[in-house]
Each structure stands twice: as structure tokens, then as C-alpha cells.
Short mmCIF file of C-alpha atoms and ligand atoms in Angstrom, two decimals:
data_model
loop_
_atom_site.label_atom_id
_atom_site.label_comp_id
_atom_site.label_asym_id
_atom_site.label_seq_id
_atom_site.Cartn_x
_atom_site.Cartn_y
_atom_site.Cartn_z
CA UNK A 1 165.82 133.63 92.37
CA UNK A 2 166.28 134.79 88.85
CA UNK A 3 166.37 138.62 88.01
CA UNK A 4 163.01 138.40 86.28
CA UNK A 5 161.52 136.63 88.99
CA UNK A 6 162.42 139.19 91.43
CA UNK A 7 160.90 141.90 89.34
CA UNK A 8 157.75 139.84 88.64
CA UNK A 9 156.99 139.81 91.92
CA UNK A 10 157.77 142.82 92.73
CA UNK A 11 155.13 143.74 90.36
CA UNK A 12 152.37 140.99 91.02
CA UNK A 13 152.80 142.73 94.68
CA UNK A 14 152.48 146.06 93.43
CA UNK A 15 149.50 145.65 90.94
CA UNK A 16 148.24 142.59 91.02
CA UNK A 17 148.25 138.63 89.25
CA UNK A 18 149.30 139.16 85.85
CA UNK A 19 147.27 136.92 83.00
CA UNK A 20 149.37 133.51 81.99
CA UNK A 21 149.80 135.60 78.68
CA UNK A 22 151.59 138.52 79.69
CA UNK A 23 153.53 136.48 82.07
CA UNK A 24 154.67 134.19 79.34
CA UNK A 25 155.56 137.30 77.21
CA UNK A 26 157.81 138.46 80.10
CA UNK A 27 159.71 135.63 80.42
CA UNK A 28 159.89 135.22 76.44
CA UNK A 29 161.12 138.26 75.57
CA UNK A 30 161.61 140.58 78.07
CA UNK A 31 164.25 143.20 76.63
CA UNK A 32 167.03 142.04 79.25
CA UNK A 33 165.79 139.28 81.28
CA UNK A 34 163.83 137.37 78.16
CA UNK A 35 164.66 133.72 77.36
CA UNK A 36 165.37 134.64 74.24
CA UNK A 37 166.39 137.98 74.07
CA UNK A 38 169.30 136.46 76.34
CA UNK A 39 169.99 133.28 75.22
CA UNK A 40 171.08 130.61 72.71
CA UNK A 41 168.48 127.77 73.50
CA UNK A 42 169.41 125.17 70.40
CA UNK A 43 170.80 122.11 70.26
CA UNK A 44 172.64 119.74 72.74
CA UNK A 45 174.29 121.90 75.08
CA UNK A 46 170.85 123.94 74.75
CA UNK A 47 167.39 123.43 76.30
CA UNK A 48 165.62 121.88 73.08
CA UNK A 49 166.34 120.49 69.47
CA UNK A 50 164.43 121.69 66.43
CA UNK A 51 164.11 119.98 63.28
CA UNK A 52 166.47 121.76 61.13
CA UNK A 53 168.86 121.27 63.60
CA UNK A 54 168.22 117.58 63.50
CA UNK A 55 169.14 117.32 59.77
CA UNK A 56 169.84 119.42 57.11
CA UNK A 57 167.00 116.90 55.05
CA UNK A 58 164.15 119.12 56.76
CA UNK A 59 165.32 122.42 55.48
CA UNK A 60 166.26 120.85 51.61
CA UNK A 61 162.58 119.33 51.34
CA UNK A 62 160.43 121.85 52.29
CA UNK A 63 162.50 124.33 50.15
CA UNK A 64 162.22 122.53 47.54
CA UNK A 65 158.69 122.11 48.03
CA UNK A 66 158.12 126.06 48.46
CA UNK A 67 160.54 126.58 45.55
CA UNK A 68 157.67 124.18 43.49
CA UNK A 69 155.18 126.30 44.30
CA UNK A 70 157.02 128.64 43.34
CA UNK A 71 157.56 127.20 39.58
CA UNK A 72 153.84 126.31 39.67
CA UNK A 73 152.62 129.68 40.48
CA UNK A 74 154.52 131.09 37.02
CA UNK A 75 157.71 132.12 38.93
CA UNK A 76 156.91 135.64 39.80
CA UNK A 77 159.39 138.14 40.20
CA UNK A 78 160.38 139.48 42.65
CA UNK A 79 159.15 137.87 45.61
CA UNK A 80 159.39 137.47 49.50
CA UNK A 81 161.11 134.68 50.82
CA UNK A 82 160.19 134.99 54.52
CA UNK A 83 160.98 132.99 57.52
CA UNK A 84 159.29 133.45 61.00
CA UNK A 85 160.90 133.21 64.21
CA UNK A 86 164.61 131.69 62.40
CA UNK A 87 166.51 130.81 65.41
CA UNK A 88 170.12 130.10 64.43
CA UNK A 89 169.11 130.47 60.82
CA UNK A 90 169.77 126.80 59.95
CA UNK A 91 166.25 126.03 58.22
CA UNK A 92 166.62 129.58 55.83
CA UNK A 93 170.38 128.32 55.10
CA UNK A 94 169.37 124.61 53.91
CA UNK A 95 166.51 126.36 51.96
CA UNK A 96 168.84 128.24 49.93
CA UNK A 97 171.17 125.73 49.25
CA UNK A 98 168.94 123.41 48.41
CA UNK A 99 167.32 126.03 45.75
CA UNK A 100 170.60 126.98 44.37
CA UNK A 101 169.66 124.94 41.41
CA UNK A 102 166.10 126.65 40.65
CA UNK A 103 166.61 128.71 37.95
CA UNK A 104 165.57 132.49 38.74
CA UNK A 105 164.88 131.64 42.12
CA UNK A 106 167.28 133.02 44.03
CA UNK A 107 167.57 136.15 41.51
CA UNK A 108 163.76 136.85 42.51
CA UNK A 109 163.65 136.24 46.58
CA UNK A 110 164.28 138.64 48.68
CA UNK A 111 164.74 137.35 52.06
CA UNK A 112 163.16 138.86 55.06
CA UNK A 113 163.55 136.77 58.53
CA UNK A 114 161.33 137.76 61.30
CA UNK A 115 162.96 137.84 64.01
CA UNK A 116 162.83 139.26 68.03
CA UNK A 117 165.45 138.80 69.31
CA UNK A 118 169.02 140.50 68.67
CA UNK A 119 171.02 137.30 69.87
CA UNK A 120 169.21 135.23 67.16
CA UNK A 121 169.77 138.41 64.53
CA UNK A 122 173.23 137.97 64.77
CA UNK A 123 173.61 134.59 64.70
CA UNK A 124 171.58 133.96 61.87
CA UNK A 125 173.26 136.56 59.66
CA UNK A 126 176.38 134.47 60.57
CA UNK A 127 174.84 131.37 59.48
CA UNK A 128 173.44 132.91 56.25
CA UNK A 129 177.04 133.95 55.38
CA UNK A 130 176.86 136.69 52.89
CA UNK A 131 173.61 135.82 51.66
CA UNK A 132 171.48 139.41 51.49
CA UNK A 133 168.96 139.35 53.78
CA UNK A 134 166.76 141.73 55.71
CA UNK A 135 165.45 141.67 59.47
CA UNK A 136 161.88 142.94 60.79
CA UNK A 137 159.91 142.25 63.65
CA UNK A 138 156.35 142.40 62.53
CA UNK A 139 154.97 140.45 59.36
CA UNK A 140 153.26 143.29 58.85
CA UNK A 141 156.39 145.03 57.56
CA UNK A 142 157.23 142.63 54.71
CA UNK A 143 157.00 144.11 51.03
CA UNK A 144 153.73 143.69 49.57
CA UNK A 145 154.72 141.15 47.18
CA UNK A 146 153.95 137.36 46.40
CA UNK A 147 155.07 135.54 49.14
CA UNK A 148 156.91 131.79 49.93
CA UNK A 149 156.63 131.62 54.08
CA UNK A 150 158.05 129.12 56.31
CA UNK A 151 157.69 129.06 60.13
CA UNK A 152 158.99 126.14 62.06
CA UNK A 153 158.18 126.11 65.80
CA UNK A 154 157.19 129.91 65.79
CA UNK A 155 153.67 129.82 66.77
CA UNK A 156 154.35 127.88 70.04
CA UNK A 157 156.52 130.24 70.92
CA UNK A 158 153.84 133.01 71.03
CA UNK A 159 151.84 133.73 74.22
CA UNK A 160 148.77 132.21 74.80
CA UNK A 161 145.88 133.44 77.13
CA UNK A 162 144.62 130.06 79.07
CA UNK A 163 140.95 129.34 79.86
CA UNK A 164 139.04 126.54 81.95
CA UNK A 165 135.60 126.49 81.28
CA UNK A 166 132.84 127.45 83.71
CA UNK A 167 128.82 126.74 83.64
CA UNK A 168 128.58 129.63 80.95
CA UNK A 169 132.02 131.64 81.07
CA UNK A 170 135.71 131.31 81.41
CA UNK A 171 138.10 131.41 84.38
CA UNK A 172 141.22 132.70 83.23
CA UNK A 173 144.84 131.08 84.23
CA UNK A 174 146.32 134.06 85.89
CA UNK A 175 149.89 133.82 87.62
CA UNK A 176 149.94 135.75 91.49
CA UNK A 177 152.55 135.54 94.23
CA UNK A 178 152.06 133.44 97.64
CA UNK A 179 154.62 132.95 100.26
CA UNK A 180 157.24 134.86 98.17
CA UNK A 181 156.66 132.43 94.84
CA UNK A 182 155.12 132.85 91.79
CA UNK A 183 152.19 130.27 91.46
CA UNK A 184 149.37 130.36 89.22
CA UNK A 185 145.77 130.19 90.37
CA UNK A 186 142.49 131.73 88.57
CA UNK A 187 140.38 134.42 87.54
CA UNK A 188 136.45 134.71 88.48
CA UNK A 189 134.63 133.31 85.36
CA UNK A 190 133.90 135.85 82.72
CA UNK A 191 132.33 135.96 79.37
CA UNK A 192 135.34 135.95 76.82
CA UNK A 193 134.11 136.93 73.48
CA UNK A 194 136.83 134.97 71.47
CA UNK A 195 135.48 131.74 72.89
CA UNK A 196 131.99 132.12 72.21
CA UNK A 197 132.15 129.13 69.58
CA UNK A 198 133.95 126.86 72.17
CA UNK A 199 130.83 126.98 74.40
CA UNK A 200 129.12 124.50 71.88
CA UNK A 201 131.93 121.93 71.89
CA UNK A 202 133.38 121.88 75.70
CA UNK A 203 132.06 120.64 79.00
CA UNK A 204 133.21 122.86 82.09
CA UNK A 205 136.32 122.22 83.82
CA UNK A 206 137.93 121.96 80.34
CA UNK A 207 140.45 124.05 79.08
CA UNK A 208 140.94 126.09 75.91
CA UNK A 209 143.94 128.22 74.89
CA UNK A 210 143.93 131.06 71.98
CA UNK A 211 146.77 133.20 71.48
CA UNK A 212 145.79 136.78 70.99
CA UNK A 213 148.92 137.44 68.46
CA UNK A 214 148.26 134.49 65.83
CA UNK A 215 144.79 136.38 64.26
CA UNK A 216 146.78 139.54 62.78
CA UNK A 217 150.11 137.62 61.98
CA UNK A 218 147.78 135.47 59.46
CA UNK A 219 146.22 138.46 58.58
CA UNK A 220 149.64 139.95 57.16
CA UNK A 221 150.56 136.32 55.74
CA UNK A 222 146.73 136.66 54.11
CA UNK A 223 146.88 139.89 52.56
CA UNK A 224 150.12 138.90 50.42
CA UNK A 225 149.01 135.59 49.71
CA UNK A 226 147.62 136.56 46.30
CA UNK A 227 150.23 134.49 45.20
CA UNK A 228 152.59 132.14 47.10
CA UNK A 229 152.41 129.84 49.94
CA UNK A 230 152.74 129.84 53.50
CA UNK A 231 154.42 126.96 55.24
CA UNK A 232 153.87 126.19 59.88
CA UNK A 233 155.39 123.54 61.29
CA UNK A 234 154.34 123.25 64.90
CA UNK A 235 153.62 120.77 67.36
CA UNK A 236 149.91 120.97 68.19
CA UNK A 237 146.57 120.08 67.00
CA UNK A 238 143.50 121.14 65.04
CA UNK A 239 141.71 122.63 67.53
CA UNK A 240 142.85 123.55 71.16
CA UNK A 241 141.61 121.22 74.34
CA UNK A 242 143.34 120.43 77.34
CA UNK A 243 146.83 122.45 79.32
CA UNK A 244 149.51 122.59 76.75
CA UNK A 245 151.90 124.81 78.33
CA UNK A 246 155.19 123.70 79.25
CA UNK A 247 158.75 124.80 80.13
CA UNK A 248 161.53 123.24 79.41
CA UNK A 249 165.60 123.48 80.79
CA UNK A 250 168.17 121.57 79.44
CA UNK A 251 165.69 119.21 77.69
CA UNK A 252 163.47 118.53 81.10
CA UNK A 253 160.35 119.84 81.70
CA UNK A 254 160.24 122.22 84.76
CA UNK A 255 156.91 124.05 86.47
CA UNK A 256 156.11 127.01 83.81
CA UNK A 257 156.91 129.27 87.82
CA UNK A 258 160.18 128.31 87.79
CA UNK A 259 163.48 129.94 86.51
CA UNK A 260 161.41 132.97 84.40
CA UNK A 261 163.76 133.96 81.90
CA UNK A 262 165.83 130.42 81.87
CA UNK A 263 163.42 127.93 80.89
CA UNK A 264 161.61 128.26 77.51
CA UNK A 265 157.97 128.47 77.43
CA UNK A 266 155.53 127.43 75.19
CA UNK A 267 152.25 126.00 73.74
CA UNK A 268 150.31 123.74 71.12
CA UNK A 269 149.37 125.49 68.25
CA UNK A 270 145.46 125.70 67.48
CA UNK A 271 146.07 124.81 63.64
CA UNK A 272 142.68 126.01 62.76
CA UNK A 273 142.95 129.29 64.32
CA UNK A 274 146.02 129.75 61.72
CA UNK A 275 143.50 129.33 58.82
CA UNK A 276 142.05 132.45 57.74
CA UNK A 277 138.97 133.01 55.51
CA UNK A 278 139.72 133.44 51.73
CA UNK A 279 142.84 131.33 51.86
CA UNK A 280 142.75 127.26 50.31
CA UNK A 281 144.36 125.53 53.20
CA UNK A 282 146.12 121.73 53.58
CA UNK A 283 146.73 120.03 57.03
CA UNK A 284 149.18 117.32 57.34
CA UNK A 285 151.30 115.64 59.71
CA UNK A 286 155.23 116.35 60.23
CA UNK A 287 155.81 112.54 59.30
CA UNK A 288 153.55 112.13 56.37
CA UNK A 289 155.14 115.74 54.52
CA UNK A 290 158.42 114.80 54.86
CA UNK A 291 157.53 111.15 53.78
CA UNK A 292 155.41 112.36 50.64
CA UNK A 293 158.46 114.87 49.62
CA UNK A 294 160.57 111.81 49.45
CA UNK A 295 162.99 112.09 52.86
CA UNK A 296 163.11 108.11 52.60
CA UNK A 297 164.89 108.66 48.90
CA UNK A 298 167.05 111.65 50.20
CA UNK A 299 168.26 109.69 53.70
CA UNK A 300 169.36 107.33 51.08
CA UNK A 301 171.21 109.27 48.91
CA UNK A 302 172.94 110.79 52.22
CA UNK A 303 173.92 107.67 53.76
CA UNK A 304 175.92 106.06 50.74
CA UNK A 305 178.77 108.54 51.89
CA UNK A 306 178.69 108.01 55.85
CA UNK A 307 179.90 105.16 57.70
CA UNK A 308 180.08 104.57 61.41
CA UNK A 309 178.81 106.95 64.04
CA UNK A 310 177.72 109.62 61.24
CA UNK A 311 175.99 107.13 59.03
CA UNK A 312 174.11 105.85 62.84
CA UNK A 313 173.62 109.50 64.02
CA UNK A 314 171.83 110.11 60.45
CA UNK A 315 169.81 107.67 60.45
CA UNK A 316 168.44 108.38 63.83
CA UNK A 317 167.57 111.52 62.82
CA UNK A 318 165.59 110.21 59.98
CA UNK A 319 163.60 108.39 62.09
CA UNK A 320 163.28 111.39 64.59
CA UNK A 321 162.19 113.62 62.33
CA UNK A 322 159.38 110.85 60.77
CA UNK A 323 158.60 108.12 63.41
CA UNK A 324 155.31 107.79 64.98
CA UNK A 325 156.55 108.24 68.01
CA UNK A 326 158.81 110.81 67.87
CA UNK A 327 158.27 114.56 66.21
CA UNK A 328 156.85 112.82 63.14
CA UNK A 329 153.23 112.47 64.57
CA UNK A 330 153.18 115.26 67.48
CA UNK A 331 154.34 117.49 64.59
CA UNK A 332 151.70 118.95 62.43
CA UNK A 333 152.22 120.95 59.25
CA UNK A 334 149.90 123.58 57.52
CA UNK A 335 150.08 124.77 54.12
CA UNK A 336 147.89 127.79 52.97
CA UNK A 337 147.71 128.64 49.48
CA UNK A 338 145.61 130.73 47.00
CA UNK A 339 142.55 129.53 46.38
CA UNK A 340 143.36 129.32 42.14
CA UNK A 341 146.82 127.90 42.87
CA UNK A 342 147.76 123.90 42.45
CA UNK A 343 148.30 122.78 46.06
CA UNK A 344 151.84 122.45 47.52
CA UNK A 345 153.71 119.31 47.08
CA UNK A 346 153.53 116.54 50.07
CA UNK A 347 150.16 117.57 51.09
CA UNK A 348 147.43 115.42 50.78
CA UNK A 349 144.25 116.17 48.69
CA UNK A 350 141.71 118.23 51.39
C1 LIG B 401 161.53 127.68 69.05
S1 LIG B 401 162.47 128.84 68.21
C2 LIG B 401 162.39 128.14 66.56
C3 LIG B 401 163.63 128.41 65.78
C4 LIG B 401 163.70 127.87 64.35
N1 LIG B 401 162.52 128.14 63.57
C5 LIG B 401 164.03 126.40 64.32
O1 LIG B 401 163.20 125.64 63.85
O2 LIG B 401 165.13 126.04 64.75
C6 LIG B 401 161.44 130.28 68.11
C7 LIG B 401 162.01 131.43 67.31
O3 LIG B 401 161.03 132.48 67.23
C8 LIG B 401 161.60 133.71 67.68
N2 LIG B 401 160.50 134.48 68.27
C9 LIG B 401 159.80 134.19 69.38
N3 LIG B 401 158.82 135.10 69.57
C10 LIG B 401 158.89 135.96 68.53
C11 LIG B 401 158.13 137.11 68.14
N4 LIG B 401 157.11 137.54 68.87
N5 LIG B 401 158.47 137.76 67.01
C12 LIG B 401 159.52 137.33 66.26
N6 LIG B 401 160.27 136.25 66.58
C13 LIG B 401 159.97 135.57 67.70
C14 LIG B 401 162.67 133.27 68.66
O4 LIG B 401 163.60 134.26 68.95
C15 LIG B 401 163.25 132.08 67.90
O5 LIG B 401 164.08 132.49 66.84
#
């Protein structure tokens, strides 16, 4: 039995099933039990593989691309150049190397990463080297200035609050204890307020998921988007149907009960949840962005100089990070914008 586990039950016994959400916050980011306020989760020897840690081509094109905006927008000075949720920094590094050769670009960003946990902190500010950067935890806290966003694989990271529709209300996925074990069951329906628009387009016995943090995170992104762009990368869809939870050890899935703390959890993102009134908005496959920014041309370029196993394991990760079958489909991107700006580079016409 893991630590956390022990004290989750302890509490489910004590007070009561705790909501899927606040469960999934526990085991997140729990100050010394939380996957990962405890952990390194990336890469081979890790529980999962992101993008930028697949090549270094993901991080170059979509800085380039927010560095376009960027020029497009009239290069204002200064401005934020935020990340969400950085993990081991990688994706903020390739940005900035990428942009060395923008002029006034680095001279204007000020880089703020967004990050929980103090494992990641520290790792990241290794990986940026001595590139200045600050740390917050809330978007909210970022300078009220134009701002160029990424966010790869932050969303699903959040909590979500699960739902499976009833004749005219919502039973809620709520984790309890029996026999000793966590195991998830479900609330009575209720009305939920938040879901009163998915009564029109779901039969019950269907499942919805929202997650309670995403509204005021966009917010924040909205507010500064009088000028700039914001960039998510997530694996998910344009509207939320079905379970998408899942945790995953040492790249297997395992039940979301087991191993709290050691296995990461997560869901799809709702991509039109992240679009916010006011803002211009363009929705886009993983595959079809990195195609349009022209990964096929920089694989290309990359390859003349490898040979062997480097010039193999590149060009598997081309294909990873584009084929239909791999993160290049299941991958979705979103791209929000001011409404009088040109539309980011990649995207296609709305
Ligand atoms: C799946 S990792 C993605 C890492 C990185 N973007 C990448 O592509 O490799 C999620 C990241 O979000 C951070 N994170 C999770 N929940 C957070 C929260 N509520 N606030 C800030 N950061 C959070 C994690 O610590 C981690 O750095």
C-alpha cells in the first residue's frame, strides 16, 4: 500500500467518498505524496514520453511559429513568454534556441514557466541553463503584458470532475473504500449546473467530463491576450464524451485505484471548453501543425548529419510525432489569437 493510499482511506473512512476530482488532485499533487510533487515521470526510464522529449523538432517549430506571431503582431516590447506545466523544461529550451535568431526577440520576452511542482522547478532551471527566467504557480500571476503561451500536455494533467448521465441529472464518479481498497462507484443523480448544455446532446448512461480549473486559467490567458497568442497541445477532442481517465506506470496503463501517488493520472482535454468568448480561435491536429510548419523539411535537414542508429531513432520520432496512428492524430492543437491579429502559422483557415 502506498503512503497516500493509506491516508486516503483513512480519510474516505473518516468523512466519506471523495469526488474523482479531488481524488485525482491528491494523487497529482499532494505536497509529499503527489506524483509529481515527488517524482521525475519523463522519458524511458519514466512512466510516459512527451513530445519535446521525442525531438527537439517539436519545440524549434512551434517557437518559431509563436516567434511569427510575434513579428506579425508588430513585435511588442516587452512581452511574456510563458509556458504551462514545463516538465523538464525541454520544450521552453528548444524554443529559445530556435529563436536565437529573431531579432529583438529574446531582448523583449520575459519568461515565466508555470509550474507546481518543486522537483520540476529545479530541473527545468537546470535545463534552461542561465537563461533568466521566473517561476509562478497561477497564470493569474503573470505580468499584464502581451503574451506568446505554450502548454503541451498541461490540461490533461488537471483534475477533472466525471459525470454519467441520468434521465434528467448527473451521477457523479466518486472514489469510496470497500474491503480495505479504494474503488470508485457513484453519486445519486443531481442537477449539475455546468452541464446544463450537455443535456441537449447526450443520451443517459453517457459520460461527460469538465474540469473545474480550465474556465479561470483561460480567463487569465484571455485577459492578456490583447496581443499575442496562446498555444495547447493536448491529447483530446472537441467536445468531451465517453471515460477518458487513465493511469499510467512505466508506460502501462494501471486501474486509476491503484498505486495513488505512483502512477500518473490524467484526462482528454475538452478543446472547446479552452475557447473563451472574445478570443479568434484555430483547431488543428498535432500531425497536420507540425506538417504545415514544415517538420518534413526540418527532419530533412537533421538527418543529412546522422547515420546509423541516430539517423533510425530520428526518423522514428518523426513519424511518432506526425503519423496517423501515433500522437499525430490523438494529438490536437489549439491556437487562440486576437480577434484583429493574422492567424498563427500551421493552422488552417477556420
Ligand atoms: C504531463 S507533464 C507535461 C510536461 C511538458 N509540458 C512536456 O511536454 O514534456 C505536466 C506538467 O504540468 C505540471 N503541472 C501539473 N499540474 C499543474 C498545476 N496545477 N499547476 C502548474 N503545473 C502543473 C507538472 O508538474 C508537469 O510539469
Amino acid at each position: 500500500m502506498t503512503p497516500l493510499e493509506d491516508l486516503l482511506i483513512r480519510r474516505i473512512t473518516a468523512t466519506g467518498p471523495m469526488t474523482l476530482h479531488d481524488y485525482m488532485a491528491e494523487c497529482l499533487l499532494h505536497p509529499e505524496h503527489g506524483y509529481y510533487t515527488t517524482r521525475q515521470p519523463f522519458g524511458v526510464a519514466g512512466d510516459f514520453t512527451t513530445a519535446p522529449e521525442i525531438s527537439q523538432m517539436f519545440g524549434e517549430l512551434l517557437g518559431l511559429c509563436l516567434a511569427q506571431a510575434w513579428l506579425d503582431q508588430g513585435s511588442p516590447a516587452p512581452f511574456t513568454l510563458a509556458e504551462l506545466g514545463p516538465g523538464r523544461g525541454t520544450l521552453m529550451a528548444d524554443i529559445l534556441r530556435a529563436t536565437r535568431g529573431v531579432p529583438g526577440f529574446h531582448d523583449a520576452a520575459q519568461i515565466w514557466l508555470i509550474e507546481a511542482s518543486p522537483v520540476l522547478r529545479a530541473t527545468q532551471r537546470t535545463t534552461l541553463g542561465g537563461h533568466p527566467a521566473h517561476w509562478a504557480d497561477q497564470v493569474d500571476t503573470l505580468p499584464e503584458l502581451p503574451l506568446f503561451l505554450i502548454a503541451n500536455e498541461f490540461f490533461d494533467a488537471l483534475p477533472i470532475r466525471q459525470f454519467r448521465r441520468a434521465t434528467d441529472g448527473w451521477e457523479e464518479t466518486m472514489v469510496g473504500v470497500s474491503d480495505g481498497k479504494l474503488t470508485l462507484g457513484r453519486s445519486p443523480a443531481l442537477p449539475v449546473p455546468a452541464l446544463a448544455h450537455r443535456l441537449t446532446d447526450t443520451r443517459p448512461g453517457q459520460i461527460v467530463e469538465i474540469c473545474p480549473a480550465a474556465p479561470s486559467i483561460i480567463q487569465s490567458i484571455a485577459l492578456r491576450l490583447t496581443k499575442g497568442l496562446a498555444l495547447m497541445i493536448d491529447y483530446g477532442g472537441w467536445q468531451s464524451l465517453g471515460d477518458t481517465v487513465q493511469a499510467l506506470a512505466r508506460h502501462q496503463t494501471v486501474p486509476i485505484t491503484e498505486s495513488p501517488g505512483q502512477a500518473d493520472i490524467t484526462a482528454h482535454v475538452d478543446f472547446q471548453a479552452l475557447v473563451p468568448p472574445g478570443l479568434a480561435h484555430r483547431y488543428t491536429t498535432q500531425g497536420a501543425l507540425l506538417a504545415a510548419l514544415g517538420i518534413a523539411q526540418r527532419a530533412e535537414r537533421l538527418a543529412r548529419n546522422l547515420t546509423g542508429a541516430a539517423l533510425e531513432n530520428h526518423l522514428a520520432a518523426t513519424r511518432r510525432l506526425t503519423g496517423a496512428t501515433e500522437m499525430g492524430t490523438l494529438f490536437k492543437a489549439l491556437a487562440l489569437f486576437p480577434p484583429n491579429a493574422m492567424p498563427p502559422a500551421g493552422f488552417p483557415d477556420a
